[in-house]
mmCIF file with all atom_site columns, C-alpha atoms in Angstrom:
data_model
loop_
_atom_site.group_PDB
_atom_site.id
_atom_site.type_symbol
_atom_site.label_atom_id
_atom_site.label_alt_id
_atom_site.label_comp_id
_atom_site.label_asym_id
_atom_site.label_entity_id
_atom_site.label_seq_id
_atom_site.pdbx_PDB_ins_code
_atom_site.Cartn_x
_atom_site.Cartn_y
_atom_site.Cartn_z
_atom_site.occupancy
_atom_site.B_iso_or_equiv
_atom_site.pdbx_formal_charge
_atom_site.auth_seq_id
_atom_site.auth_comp_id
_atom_site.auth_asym_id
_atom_site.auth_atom_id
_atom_site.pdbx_PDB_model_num
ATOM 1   C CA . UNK A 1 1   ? -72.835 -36.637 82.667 1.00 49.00 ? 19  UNK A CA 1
ATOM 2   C CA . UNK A 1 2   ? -75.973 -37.418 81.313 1.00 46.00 ? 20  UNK A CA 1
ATOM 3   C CA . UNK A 1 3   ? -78.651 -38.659 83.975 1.00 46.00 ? 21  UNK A CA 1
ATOM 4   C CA . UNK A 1 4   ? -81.610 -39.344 85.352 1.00 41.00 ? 22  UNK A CA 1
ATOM 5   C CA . UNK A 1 5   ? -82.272 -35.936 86.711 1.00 43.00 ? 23  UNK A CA 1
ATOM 6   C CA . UNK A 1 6   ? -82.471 -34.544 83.399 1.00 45.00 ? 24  UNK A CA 1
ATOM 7   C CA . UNK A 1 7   ? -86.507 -34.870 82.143 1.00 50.00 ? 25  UNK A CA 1
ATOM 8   C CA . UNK A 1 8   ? -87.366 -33.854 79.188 1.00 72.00 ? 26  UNK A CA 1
ATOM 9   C CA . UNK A 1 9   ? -86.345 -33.583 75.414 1.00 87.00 ? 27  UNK A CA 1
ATOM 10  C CA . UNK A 1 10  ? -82.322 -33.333 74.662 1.00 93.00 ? 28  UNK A CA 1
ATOM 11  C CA . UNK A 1 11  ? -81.620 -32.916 71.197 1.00 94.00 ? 29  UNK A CA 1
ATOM 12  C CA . UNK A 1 12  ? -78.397 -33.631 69.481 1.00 94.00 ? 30  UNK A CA 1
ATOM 13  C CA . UNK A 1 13  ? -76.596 -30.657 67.981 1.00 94.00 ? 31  UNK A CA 1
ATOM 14  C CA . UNK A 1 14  ? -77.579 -30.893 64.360 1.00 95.00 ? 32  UNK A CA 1
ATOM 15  C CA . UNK A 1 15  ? -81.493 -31.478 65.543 1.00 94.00 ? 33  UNK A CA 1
ATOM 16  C CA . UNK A 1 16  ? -81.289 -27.858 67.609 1.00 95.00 ? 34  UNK A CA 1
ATOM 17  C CA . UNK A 1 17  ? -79.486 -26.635 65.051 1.00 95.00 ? 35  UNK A CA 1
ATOM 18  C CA . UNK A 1 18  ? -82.049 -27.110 62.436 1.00 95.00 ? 36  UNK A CA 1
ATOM 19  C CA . UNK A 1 19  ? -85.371 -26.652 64.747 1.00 93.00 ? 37  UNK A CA 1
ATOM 20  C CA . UNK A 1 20  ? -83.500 -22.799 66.037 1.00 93.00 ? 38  UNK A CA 1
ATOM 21  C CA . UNK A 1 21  ? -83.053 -22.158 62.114 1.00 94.00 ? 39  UNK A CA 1
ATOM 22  C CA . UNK A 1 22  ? -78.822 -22.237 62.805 1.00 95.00 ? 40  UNK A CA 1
ATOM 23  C CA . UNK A 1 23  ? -76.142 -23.744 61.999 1.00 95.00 ? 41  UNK A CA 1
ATOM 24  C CA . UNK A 1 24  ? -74.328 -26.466 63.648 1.00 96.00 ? 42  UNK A CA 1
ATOM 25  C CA . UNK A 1 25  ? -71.240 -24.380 63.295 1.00 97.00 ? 43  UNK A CA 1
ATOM 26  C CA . UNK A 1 26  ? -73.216 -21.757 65.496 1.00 96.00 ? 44  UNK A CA 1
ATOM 27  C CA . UNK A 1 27  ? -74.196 -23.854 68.177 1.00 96.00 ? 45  UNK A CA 1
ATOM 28  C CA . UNK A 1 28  ? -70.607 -24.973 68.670 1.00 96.00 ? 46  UNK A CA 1
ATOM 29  C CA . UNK A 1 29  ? -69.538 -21.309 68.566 1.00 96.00 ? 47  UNK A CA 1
ATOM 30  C CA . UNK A 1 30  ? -72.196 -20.341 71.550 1.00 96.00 ? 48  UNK A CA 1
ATOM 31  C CA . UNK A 1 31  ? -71.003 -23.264 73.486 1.00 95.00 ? 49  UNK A CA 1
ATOM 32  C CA . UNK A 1 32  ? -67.710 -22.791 73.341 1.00 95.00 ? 50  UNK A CA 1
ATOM 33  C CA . UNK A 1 33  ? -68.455 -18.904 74.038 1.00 95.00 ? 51  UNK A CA 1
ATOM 34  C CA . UNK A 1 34  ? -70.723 -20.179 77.410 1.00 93.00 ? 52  UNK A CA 1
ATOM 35  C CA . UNK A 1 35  ? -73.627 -18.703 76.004 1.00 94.00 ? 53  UNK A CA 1
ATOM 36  C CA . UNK A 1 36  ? -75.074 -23.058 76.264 1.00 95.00 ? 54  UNK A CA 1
ATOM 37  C CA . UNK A 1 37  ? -73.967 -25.590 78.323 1.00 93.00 ? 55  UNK A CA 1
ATOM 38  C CA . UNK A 1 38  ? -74.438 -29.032 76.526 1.00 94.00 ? 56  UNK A CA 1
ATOM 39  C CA . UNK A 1 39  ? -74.864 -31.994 79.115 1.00 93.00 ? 57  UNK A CA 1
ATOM 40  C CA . UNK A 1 40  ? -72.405 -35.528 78.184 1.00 91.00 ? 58  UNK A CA 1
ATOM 41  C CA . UNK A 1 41  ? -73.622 -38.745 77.756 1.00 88.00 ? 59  UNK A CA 1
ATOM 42  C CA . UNK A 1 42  ? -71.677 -41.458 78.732 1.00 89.00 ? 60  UNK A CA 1
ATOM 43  C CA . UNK A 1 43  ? -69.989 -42.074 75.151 1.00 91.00 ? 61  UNK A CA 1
ATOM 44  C CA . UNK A 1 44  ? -69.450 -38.406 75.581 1.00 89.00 ? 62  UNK A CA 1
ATOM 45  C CA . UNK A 1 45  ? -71.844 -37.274 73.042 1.00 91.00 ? 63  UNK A CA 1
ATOM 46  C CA . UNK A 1 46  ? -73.475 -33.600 73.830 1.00 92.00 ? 64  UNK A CA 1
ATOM 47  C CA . UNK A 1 47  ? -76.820 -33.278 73.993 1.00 95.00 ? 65  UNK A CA 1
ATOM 48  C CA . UNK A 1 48  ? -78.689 -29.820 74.278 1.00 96.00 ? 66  UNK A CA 1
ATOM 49  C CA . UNK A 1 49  ? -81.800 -29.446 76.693 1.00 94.00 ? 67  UNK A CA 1
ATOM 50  C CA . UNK A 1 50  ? -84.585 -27.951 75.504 1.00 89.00 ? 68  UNK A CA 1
ATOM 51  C CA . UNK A 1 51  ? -84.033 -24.806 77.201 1.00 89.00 ? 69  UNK A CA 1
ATOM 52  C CA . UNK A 1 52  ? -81.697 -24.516 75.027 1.00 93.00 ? 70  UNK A CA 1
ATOM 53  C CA . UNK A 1 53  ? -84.301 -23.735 72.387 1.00 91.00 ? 71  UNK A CA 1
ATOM 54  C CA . UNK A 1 54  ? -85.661 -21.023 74.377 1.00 88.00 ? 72  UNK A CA 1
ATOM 55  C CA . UNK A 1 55  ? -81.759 -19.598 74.813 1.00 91.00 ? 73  UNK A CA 1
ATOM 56  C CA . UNK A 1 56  ? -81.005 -19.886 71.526 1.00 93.00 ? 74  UNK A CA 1
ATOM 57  C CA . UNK A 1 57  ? -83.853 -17.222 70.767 1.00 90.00 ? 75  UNK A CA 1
ATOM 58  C CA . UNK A 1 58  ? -83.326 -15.420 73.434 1.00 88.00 ? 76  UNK A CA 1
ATOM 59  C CA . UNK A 1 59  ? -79.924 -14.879 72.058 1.00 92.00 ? 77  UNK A CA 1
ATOM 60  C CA . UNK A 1 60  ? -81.403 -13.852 68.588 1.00 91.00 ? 78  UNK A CA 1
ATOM 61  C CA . UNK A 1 61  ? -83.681 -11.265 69.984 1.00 86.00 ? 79  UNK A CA 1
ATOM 62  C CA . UNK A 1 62  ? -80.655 -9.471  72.282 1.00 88.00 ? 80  UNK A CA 1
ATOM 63  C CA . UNK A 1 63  ? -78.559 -9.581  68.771 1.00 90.00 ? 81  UNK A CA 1
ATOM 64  C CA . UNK A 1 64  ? -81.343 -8.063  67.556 1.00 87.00 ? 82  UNK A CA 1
ATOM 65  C CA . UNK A 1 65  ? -80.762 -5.218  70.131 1.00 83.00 ? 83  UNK A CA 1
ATOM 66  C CA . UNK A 1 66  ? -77.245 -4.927  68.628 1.00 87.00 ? 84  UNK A CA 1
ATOM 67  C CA . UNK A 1 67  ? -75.974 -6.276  71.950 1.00 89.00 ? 85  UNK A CA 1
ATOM 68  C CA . UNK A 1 68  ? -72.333 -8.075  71.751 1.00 93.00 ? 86  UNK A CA 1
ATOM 69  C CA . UNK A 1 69  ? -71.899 -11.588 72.524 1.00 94.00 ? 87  UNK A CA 1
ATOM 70  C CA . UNK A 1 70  ? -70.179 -10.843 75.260 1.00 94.00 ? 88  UNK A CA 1
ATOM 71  C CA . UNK A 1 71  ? -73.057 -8.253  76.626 1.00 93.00 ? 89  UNK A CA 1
ATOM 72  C CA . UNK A 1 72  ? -75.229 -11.582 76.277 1.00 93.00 ? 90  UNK A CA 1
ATOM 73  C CA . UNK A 1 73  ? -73.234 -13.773 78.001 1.00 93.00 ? 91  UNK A CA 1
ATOM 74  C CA . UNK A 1 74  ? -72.894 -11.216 80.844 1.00 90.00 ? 92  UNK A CA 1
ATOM 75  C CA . UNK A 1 75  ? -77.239 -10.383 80.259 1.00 87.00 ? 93  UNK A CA 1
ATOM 76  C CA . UNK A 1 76  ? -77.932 -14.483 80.289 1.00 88.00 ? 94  UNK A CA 1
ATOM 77  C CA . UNK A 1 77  ? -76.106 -15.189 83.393 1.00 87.00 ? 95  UNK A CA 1
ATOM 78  C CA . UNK A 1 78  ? -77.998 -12.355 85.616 1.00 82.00 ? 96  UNK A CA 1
ATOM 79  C CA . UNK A 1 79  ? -81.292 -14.053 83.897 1.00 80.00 ? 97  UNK A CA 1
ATOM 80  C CA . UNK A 1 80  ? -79.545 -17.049 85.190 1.00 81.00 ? 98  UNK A CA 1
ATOM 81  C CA . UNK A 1 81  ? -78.884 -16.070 88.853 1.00 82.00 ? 99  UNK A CA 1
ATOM 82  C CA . UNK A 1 82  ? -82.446 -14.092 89.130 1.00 80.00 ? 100 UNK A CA 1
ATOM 83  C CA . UNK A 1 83  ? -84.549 -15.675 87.033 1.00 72.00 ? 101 UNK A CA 1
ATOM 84  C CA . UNK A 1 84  ? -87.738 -13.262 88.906 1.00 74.00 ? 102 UNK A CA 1
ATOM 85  C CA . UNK A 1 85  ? -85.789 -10.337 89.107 1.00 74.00 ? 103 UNK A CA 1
ATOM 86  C CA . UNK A 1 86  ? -84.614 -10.571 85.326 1.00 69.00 ? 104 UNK A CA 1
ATOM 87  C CA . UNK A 1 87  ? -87.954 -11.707 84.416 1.00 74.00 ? 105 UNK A CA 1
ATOM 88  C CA . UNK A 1 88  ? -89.184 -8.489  85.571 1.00 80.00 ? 106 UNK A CA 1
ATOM 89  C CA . UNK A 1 89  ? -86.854 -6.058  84.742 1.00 77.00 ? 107 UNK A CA 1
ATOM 90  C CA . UNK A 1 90  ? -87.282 -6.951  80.962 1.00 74.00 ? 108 UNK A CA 1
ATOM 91  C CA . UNK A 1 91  ? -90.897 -6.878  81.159 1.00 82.00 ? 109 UNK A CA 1
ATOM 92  C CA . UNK A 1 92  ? -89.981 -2.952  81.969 1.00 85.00 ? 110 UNK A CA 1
ATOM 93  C CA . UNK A 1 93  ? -87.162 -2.306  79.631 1.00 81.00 ? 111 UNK A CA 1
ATOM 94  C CA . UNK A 1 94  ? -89.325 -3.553  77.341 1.00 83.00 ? 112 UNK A CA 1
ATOM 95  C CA . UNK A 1 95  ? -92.384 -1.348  78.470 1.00 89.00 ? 113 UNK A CA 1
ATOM 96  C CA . UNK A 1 96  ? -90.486 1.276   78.640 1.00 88.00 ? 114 UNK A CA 1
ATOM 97  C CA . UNK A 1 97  ? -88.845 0.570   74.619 1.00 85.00 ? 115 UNK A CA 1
ATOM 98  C CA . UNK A 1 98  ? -92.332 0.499   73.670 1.00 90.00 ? 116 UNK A CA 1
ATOM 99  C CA . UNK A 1 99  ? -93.407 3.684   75.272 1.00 92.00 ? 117 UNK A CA 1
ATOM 100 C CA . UNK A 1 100 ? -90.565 5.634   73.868 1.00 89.00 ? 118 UNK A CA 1
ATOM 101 C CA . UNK A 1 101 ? -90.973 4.017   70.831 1.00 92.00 ? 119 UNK A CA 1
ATOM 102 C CA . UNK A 1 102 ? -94.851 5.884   70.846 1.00 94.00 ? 120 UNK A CA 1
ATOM 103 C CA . UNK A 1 103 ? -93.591 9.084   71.803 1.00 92.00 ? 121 UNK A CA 1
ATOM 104 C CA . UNK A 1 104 ? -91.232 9.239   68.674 1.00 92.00 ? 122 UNK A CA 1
ATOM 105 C CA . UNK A 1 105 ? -94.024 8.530   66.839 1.00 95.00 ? 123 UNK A CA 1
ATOM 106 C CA . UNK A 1 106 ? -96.016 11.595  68.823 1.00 93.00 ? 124 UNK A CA 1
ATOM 107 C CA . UNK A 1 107 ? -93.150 14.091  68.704 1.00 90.00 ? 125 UNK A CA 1
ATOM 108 C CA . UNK A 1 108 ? -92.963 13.072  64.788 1.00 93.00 ? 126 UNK A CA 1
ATOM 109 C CA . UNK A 1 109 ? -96.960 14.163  64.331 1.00 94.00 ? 127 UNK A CA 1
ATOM 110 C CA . UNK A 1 110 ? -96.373 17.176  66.234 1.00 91.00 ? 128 UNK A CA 1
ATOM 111 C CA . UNK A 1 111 ? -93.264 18.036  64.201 1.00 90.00 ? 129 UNK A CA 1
ATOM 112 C CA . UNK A 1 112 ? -95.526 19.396  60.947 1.00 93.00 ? 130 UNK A CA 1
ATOM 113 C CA . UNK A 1 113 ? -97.526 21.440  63.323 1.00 92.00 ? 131 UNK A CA 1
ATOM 114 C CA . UNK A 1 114 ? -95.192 23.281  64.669 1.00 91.00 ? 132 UNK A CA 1
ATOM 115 C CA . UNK A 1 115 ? -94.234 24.244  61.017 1.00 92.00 ? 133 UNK A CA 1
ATOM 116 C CA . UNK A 1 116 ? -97.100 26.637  61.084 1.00 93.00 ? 134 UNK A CA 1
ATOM 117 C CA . UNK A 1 117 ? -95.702 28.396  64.296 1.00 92.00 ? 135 UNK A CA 1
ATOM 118 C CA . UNK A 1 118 ? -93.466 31.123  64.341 1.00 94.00 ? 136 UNK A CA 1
ATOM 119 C CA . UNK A 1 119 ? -89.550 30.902  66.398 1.00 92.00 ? 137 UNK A CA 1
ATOM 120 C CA . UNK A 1 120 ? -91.123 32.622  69.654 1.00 93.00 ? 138 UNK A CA 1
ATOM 121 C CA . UNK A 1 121 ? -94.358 30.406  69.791 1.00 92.00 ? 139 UNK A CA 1
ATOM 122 C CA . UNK A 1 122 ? -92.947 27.230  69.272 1.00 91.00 ? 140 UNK A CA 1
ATOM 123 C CA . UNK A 1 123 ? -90.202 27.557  72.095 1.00 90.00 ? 141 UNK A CA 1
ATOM 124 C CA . UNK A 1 124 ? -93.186 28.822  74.162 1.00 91.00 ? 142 UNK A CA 1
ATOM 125 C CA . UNK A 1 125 ? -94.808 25.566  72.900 1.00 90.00 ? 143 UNK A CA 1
ATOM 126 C CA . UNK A 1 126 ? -92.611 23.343  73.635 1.00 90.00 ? 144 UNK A CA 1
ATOM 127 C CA . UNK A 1 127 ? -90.163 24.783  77.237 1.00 90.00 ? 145 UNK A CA 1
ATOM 128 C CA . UNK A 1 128 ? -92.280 22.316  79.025 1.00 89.00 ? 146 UNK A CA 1
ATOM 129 C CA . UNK A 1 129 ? -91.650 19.336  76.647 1.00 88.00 ? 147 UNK A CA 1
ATOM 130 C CA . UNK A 1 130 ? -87.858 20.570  76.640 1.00 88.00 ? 148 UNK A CA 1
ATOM 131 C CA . UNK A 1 131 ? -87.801 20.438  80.258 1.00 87.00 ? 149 UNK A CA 1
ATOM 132 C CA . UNK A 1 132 ? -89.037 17.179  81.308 1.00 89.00 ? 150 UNK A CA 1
ATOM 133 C CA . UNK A 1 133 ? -86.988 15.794  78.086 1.00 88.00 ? 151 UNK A CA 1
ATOM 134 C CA . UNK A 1 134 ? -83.983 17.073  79.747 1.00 87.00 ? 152 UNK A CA 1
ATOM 135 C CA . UNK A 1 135 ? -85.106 15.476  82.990 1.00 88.00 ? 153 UNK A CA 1
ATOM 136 C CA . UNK A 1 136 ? -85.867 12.123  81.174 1.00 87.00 ? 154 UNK A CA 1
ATOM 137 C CA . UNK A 1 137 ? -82.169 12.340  79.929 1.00 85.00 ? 155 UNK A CA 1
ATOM 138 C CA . UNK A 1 138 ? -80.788 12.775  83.144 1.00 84.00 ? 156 UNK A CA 1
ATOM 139 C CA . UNK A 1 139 ? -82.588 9.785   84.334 1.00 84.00 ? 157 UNK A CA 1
ATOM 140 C CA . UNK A 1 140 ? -81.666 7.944   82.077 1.00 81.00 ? 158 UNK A CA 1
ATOM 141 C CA . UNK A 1 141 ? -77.913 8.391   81.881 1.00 80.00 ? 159 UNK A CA 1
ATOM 142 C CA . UNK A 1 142 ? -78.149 8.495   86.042 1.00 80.00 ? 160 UNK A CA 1
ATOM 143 C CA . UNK A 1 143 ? -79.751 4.578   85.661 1.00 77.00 ? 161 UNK A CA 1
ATOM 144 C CA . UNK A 1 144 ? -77.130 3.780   82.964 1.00 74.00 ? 162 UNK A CA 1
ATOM 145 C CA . UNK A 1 145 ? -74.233 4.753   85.026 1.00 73.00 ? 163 UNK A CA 1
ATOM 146 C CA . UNK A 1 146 ? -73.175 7.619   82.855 1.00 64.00 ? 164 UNK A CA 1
ATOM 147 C CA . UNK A 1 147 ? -72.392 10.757  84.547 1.00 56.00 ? 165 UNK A CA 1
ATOM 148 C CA . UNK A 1 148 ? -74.438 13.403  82.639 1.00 51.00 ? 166 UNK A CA 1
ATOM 149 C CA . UNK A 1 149 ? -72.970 16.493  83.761 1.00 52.00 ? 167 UNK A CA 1
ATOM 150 C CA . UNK A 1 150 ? -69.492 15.398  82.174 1.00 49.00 ? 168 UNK A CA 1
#
């Protein structure tokens, strides 16, 4: 129930709604799902914290990621139970998105160069980048919990 320990702005549904840019409809949806917990007044009437605000884009930028709802839900509630720990390791995912995101962009430059290399120069070129590329794939498969020797 609604009370004094809540401070600061509660908005009804169709005022979140309209300041996240969604519908109503949605907001029922994502409650209903878990992915925001409305507090009750004493007539019953929900009311969304502002946090909620915060969630609700939160929840557009993981979308954005192509994550399910369900991969959300399960991403929110470890933000939830380690706020500093989850603070931190998405500061480094997304570090790390950026940085691979740059190297695409580097490996596309070098791509026209190596046009003017013949077969047996480029792979002497580019063993070492082939190498630690492997290496970074291993890595990452070991961190995702995929085996990658299957």
């Amino acid at each position: 129930m609604l009370g004094s320990e809540f401070i600061g702005k509660l908005f009804k549904i169709g005022e979140l709604a309209e300041l996240a840019g969604v519908s109503k409809r949605t907001i029922d949806y994502y409650t209903q799902l878990g992915l925001l917990e409305p507090v009750r007044s004493e007539t019953n009437y929900r009311y969304y914290p502002e946090e909620s605000f915060e969630r609700l884009q939160l929840i557009d930028a993981l979308k954005k990621q192509h994550l399910t709802l369900e991969e959300i839900k399960e991403r929110l509630q470890i933000i939830q139970s380690q706020p500093d720990a989850a603070d931190e390791i998405v500061d480094k995912i997304e570090h790390l998105q950026e940085e691979m995101k740059h190297i695409q962009e580097e490996l596309l430059e070098l791509k026209p160069l190596l046009k003017q290399l013949n077969e047996q120069q480029i792979k002497l070129m580019t063993k070492p980048l082939a190498q630690q590329g492997y290496t970074l794939l291993q890595t990452l498969a070991i961190l995702l919990g995929e085996n990658p020797f299957i």
